[in-house]
Short mmCIF file of C-alpha atoms and ligand atoms in Angstrom, two decimals:
data_model
loop_
_atom_site.label_atom_id
_atom_site.label_comp_id
_atom_site.label_asym_id
_atom_site.label_seq_id
_atom_site.Cartn_x
_atom_site.Cartn_y
_atom_site.Cartn_z
CA MET A 1 7.83 -23.55 -25.05
CA ASP A 2 9.91 -24.18 -21.89
CA ASN A 3 8.39 -24.60 -18.49
CA GLN A 4 9.38 -21.39 -17.22
CA ASN A 5 7.77 -19.47 -20.08
CA LYS A 6 4.73 -21.49 -19.92
CA SER A 7 4.23 -20.83 -16.16
CA LEU A 8 4.79 -17.04 -16.74
CA ILE A 9 2.17 -17.05 -19.52
CA ASP A 10 -0.24 -19.20 -17.30
CA SER A 11 0.25 -16.72 -14.37
CA PHE A 12 -0.44 -13.86 -16.69
CA LEU A 13 -3.61 -15.42 -18.07
CA ASP A 14 -4.72 -16.24 -14.55
CA GLU A 15 -4.23 -12.63 -13.54
CA ILE A 16 -6.20 -11.37 -16.68
CA GLN A 17 -9.06 -13.89 -15.76
CA CYS A 18 -9.15 -12.78 -12.17
CA ALA A 19 -9.13 -9.08 -13.14
CA LEU A 20 -12.05 -9.62 -15.48
CA SER A 21 -14.13 -11.56 -12.97
CA THR A 22 -13.39 -8.97 -10.21
CA ILE A 23 -14.48 -6.09 -12.46
CA TYR A 24 -17.35 -7.75 -14.31
CA ASP A 25 -18.65 -10.61 -12.42
CA ASN A 26 -21.92 -10.10 -10.61
CA SER A 27 -21.85 -13.04 -8.20
CA VAL A 28 -23.50 -12.65 -4.78
CA PRO A 29 -23.19 -14.39 -1.40
CA GLU A 30 -25.03 -17.70 -1.21
CA ALA A 31 -27.04 -17.29 1.99
CA VAL A 32 -28.33 -13.84 2.51
CA ASN A 33 -31.85 -13.05 3.79
CA LYS A 34 -34.26 -10.94 1.72
CA ASP A 35 -34.05 -7.23 1.31
CA ASN A 36 -36.84 -5.63 3.35
CA SER A 37 -35.59 -2.07 3.27
CA LYS A 38 -37.83 0.67 2.03
CA LEU A 39 -35.99 3.59 0.69
CA ASN A 40 -37.31 6.58 -1.08
CA LYS A 41 -35.69 7.81 -4.38
CA GLU A 42 -33.41 10.16 -2.62
CA GLN A 43 -32.19 7.69 -0.08
CA THR A 44 -31.66 5.07 -2.71
CA GLU A 45 -29.54 7.44 -4.66
CA VAL A 46 -27.30 8.10 -1.62
CA SER A 47 -26.93 4.52 -0.70
CA THR A 48 -26.06 3.61 -4.26
CA ARG A 49 -23.29 6.11 -4.45
CA ILE A 50 -21.89 4.94 -1.08
CA MET A 51 -22.12 1.24 -2.12
CA ARG A 52 -20.51 1.98 -5.48
CA ILE A 53 -17.57 3.53 -3.78
CA ASN A 54 -17.38 0.48 -1.42
CA HIS A 55 -17.61 -1.87 -4.43
CA MET A 56 -14.72 -0.06 -6.06
CA GLY A 57 -12.76 -0.38 -2.77
CA GLU A 58 -13.19 -4.08 -2.93
CA VAL A 59 -12.16 -4.23 -6.54
CA CYS A 60 -8.98 -2.26 -5.61
CA ALA A 61 -8.38 -4.65 -2.65
CA GLN A 62 -8.27 -7.63 -4.98
CA ALA A 63 -5.90 -5.83 -7.34
CA LEU A 64 -3.52 -4.55 -4.48
CA TYR A 65 -3.15 -8.02 -2.93
CA ARG A 66 -2.94 -9.90 -6.18
CA GLY A 67 -0.34 -7.43 -7.44
CA GLN A 68 1.71 -7.88 -4.16
CA ALA A 69 1.23 -11.66 -4.19
CA ALA A 70 2.44 -11.82 -7.83
CA PHE A 71 5.66 -10.06 -7.13
CA THR A 72 6.58 -11.26 -3.72
CA ARG A 73 9.24 -14.07 -3.62
CA LYS A 74 8.09 -15.33 -0.19
CA GLU A 75 5.89 -18.26 -0.65
CA LYS A 76 4.28 -18.02 2.76
CA MET A 77 3.50 -14.37 2.20
CA LYS A 78 1.98 -15.23 -1.17
CA ASP A 79 -0.25 -17.81 0.42
CA GLN A 80 -1.35 -15.38 3.05
CA LEU A 81 -2.13 -12.68 0.61
CA TYR A 82 -4.22 -15.05 -1.68
CA LYS A 83 -6.11 -16.10 1.55
CA ILE A 84 -7.02 -12.52 2.29
CA CYS A 85 -8.04 -12.21 -1.40
CA ASP A 86 -10.72 -14.91 -0.92
CA GLU A 87 -12.18 -12.97 1.93
CA GLU A 88 -12.06 -9.74 -0.03
CA ASN A 89 -13.90 -11.58 -2.64
CA GLU A 90 -16.80 -12.22 -0.25
CA HIS A 91 -16.91 -8.54 0.50
CA LEU A 92 -17.13 -7.91 -3.36
CA LYS A 93 -20.17 -10.20 -3.47
CA LEU A 94 -21.89 -8.37 -0.69
CA CYS A 95 -21.39 -5.09 -2.51
CA ASN A 96 -22.59 -6.65 -5.72
CA LEU A 97 -25.64 -7.81 -4.05
CA ARG A 98 -26.41 -4.49 -2.44
CA LEU A 99 -25.79 -2.51 -5.62
CA SER A 100 -28.10 -4.83 -7.60
CA GLU A 101 -30.84 -4.50 -4.87
CA LEU A 102 -30.50 -0.66 -5.18
CA ASN A 103 -30.50 -1.02 -9.02
CA GLY A 104 -27.14 0.76 -9.02
CA GLU A 105 -24.33 0.62 -11.39
CA LYS A 106 -20.68 -0.17 -10.67
CA SER A 107 -18.05 2.41 -11.32
CA VAL A 108 -17.24 2.56 -15.15
CA LEU A 109 -13.63 3.29 -14.14
CA ASN A 110 -13.14 -0.05 -12.26
CA PRO A 111 -10.74 -1.35 -15.01
CA LEU A 112 -8.57 1.74 -14.44
CA TRP A 113 -8.73 1.41 -10.64
CA TYR A 114 -7.92 -2.25 -10.89
CA ALA A 115 -4.87 -1.54 -13.10
CA ALA A 116 -3.59 1.31 -10.86
CA SER A 117 -4.03 -0.74 -7.64
CA PHE A 118 -2.28 -3.86 -9.16
CA ALA A 119 0.58 -1.62 -10.05
CA LEU A 120 0.73 -0.24 -6.47
CA GLY A 121 0.55 -3.89 -5.15
CA ALA A 122 3.41 -4.76 -7.42
CA ILE A 123 5.54 -1.92 -6.12
CA ALA A 124 4.81 -3.09 -2.52
CA GLY A 125 5.78 -6.71 -3.60
CA LEU A 126 9.04 -5.39 -5.03
CA ASN A 127 9.76 -3.43 -1.81
CA GLU A 128 8.91 -6.30 0.44
CA ASN A 129 12.24 -6.47 2.18
CA ARG A 130 11.77 -2.87 3.48
CA TRP A 131 8.04 -2.74 4.13
CA LYS A 132 7.18 -6.39 4.55
CA LEU A 133 3.34 -6.15 4.96
CA GLY A 134 3.27 -2.60 6.04
CA PHE A 135 1.48 -1.45 2.77
CA ILE A 136 -1.36 -3.87 3.44
CA GLU A 137 -1.61 -2.90 7.18
CA GLU A 138 -1.89 0.74 6.12
CA THR A 139 -4.31 -0.06 3.44
CA GLU A 140 -6.67 -1.97 5.86
CA ARG A 141 -6.26 0.95 8.38
CA GLN A 142 -7.44 3.49 5.71
CA VAL A 143 -10.24 1.16 4.47
CA LYS A 144 -11.52 0.73 8.01
CA ASP A 145 -11.66 4.59 8.42
CA HIS A 146 -13.25 4.91 5.18
CA LEU A 147 -15.97 2.29 6.11
CA GLU A 148 -16.77 3.99 9.31
CA GLU A 149 -17.33 7.22 7.34
CA SER A 150 -19.51 5.32 4.91
CA ILE A 151 -21.60 3.72 7.69
CA THR A 152 -22.38 7.19 9.21
CA SER A 153 -23.11 8.65 5.81
CA LEU A 154 -25.80 6.10 4.86
CA PRO A 155 -29.46 7.21 5.15
CA ALA A 156 -30.64 6.20 8.59
CA GLN A 157 -33.31 3.94 6.94
CA ASP A 158 -30.82 1.85 5.08
CA ASN A 159 -29.93 -0.88 7.74
CA ARG A 160 -29.19 -3.34 5.17
CA SER A 161 -26.34 -1.52 3.62
CA ARG A 162 -25.16 -0.72 7.22
CA LEU A 163 -25.21 -4.23 8.23
CA PHE A 164 -23.18 -5.31 5.09
CA LEU A 165 -20.65 -2.64 5.83
CA GLU A 166 -20.25 -3.44 9.40
CA GLU A 167 -19.53 -7.08 8.55
CA ILE A 168 -16.92 -6.03 6.04
CA ALA A 169 -15.35 -3.62 8.62
CA ARG A 170 -15.04 -6.43 11.12
CA ASP A 171 -13.15 -8.48 8.42
CA GLU A 172 -10.76 -5.56 7.53
CA GLU A 173 -9.86 -5.22 11.16
CA LYS A 174 -9.00 -8.93 11.27
CA HIS A 175 -6.87 -8.58 8.19
CA ARG A 176 -4.96 -5.70 9.77
CA ASP A 177 -4.25 -8.01 12.90
CA THR A 178 -3.26 -10.92 10.54
CA VAL A 179 -0.64 -8.80 8.73
CA LYS A 180 0.59 -7.22 12.06
CA ASN A 181 1.10 -10.76 13.36
CA ILE A 182 2.91 -12.01 10.34
CA GLY A 183 5.25 -8.97 10.61
CA SER A 184 4.67 -5.49 8.96
CA GLU A 185 6.96 -2.50 8.92
CA GLU A 186 5.60 1.03 8.87
CA VAL A 187 5.56 2.45 5.43
CA PRO A 188 7.09 5.97 4.90
CA LYS A 189 4.91 8.94 5.60
CA LEU A 190 5.00 9.92 2.07
CA VAL A 191 3.59 6.70 0.92
CA LYS A 192 0.76 6.95 3.50
CA LYS A 193 -0.09 10.50 2.22
CA SER A 194 -0.06 9.45 -1.39
CA MET A 195 -2.34 6.39 -0.63
CA ASN A 196 -4.73 8.68 1.19
CA GLY A 197 -4.66 11.40 -1.52
CA LEU A 198 -5.08 8.85 -4.30
CA SER A 199 -8.02 7.11 -2.52
CA LYS A 200 -9.74 10.53 -1.94
CA ILE A 201 -9.50 11.25 -5.68
CA MET A 202 -10.87 7.69 -6.67
CA LYS A 203 -13.76 8.09 -4.07
CA ASN A 204 -14.68 11.54 -5.33
CA ILE A 205 -14.78 10.25 -8.94
CA THR A 206 -16.58 7.10 -8.14
CA TYR A 207 -19.32 8.88 -6.23
CA HIS A 208 -20.40 10.21 -9.60
CA ILE A 209 -19.49 7.51 -12.16
FE1 LIG B 301 -12.71 -5.86 1.83
FE1 LIG B 302 -9.23 -6.40 3.91
#
């Protein structure tokens, strides 16, 4: 086996491993205080559905960024994307923790969402000369809007989920600033609309399963 083939296979196996741990790993943040929230059955149900959607969003974030990182030829951009992935992974852990506290299930369709998002990221990576990091900037913008919607939809009593989502939203804002500073071009309106439409479908399905 020559080196080039070996490294391609290694990269492929790394991606598979990362996909599996993103989808199935239940790791949680190391230092988080105890859950003191007291929610009734109905409130728990609403919070669970909202946190399942946000968990799915973090699964997709990993896939999008890893997809773009895998296909970009620019080493600096690749490094930045993997750095953002590390931070997105902390969000995933917060969502894992909250979902387990609520005794909620993750979306059964996460493998499908991961694959679709990885493919979108790959397309963005292949279009990097035109869009640069515009795809990510738009993703972070839509995620921030979605988080604000989630925060207001949570039951008033669920301060813990609210706190977690507010922390995540602050990071997403920083991610957007980071990619703006590196240099991002606005993606075409049609791409923005498609991203928005796709995420609406995903959110509606994930609300239920
Ligand atoms: Fe995130
Ligand atoms: Fe982000």
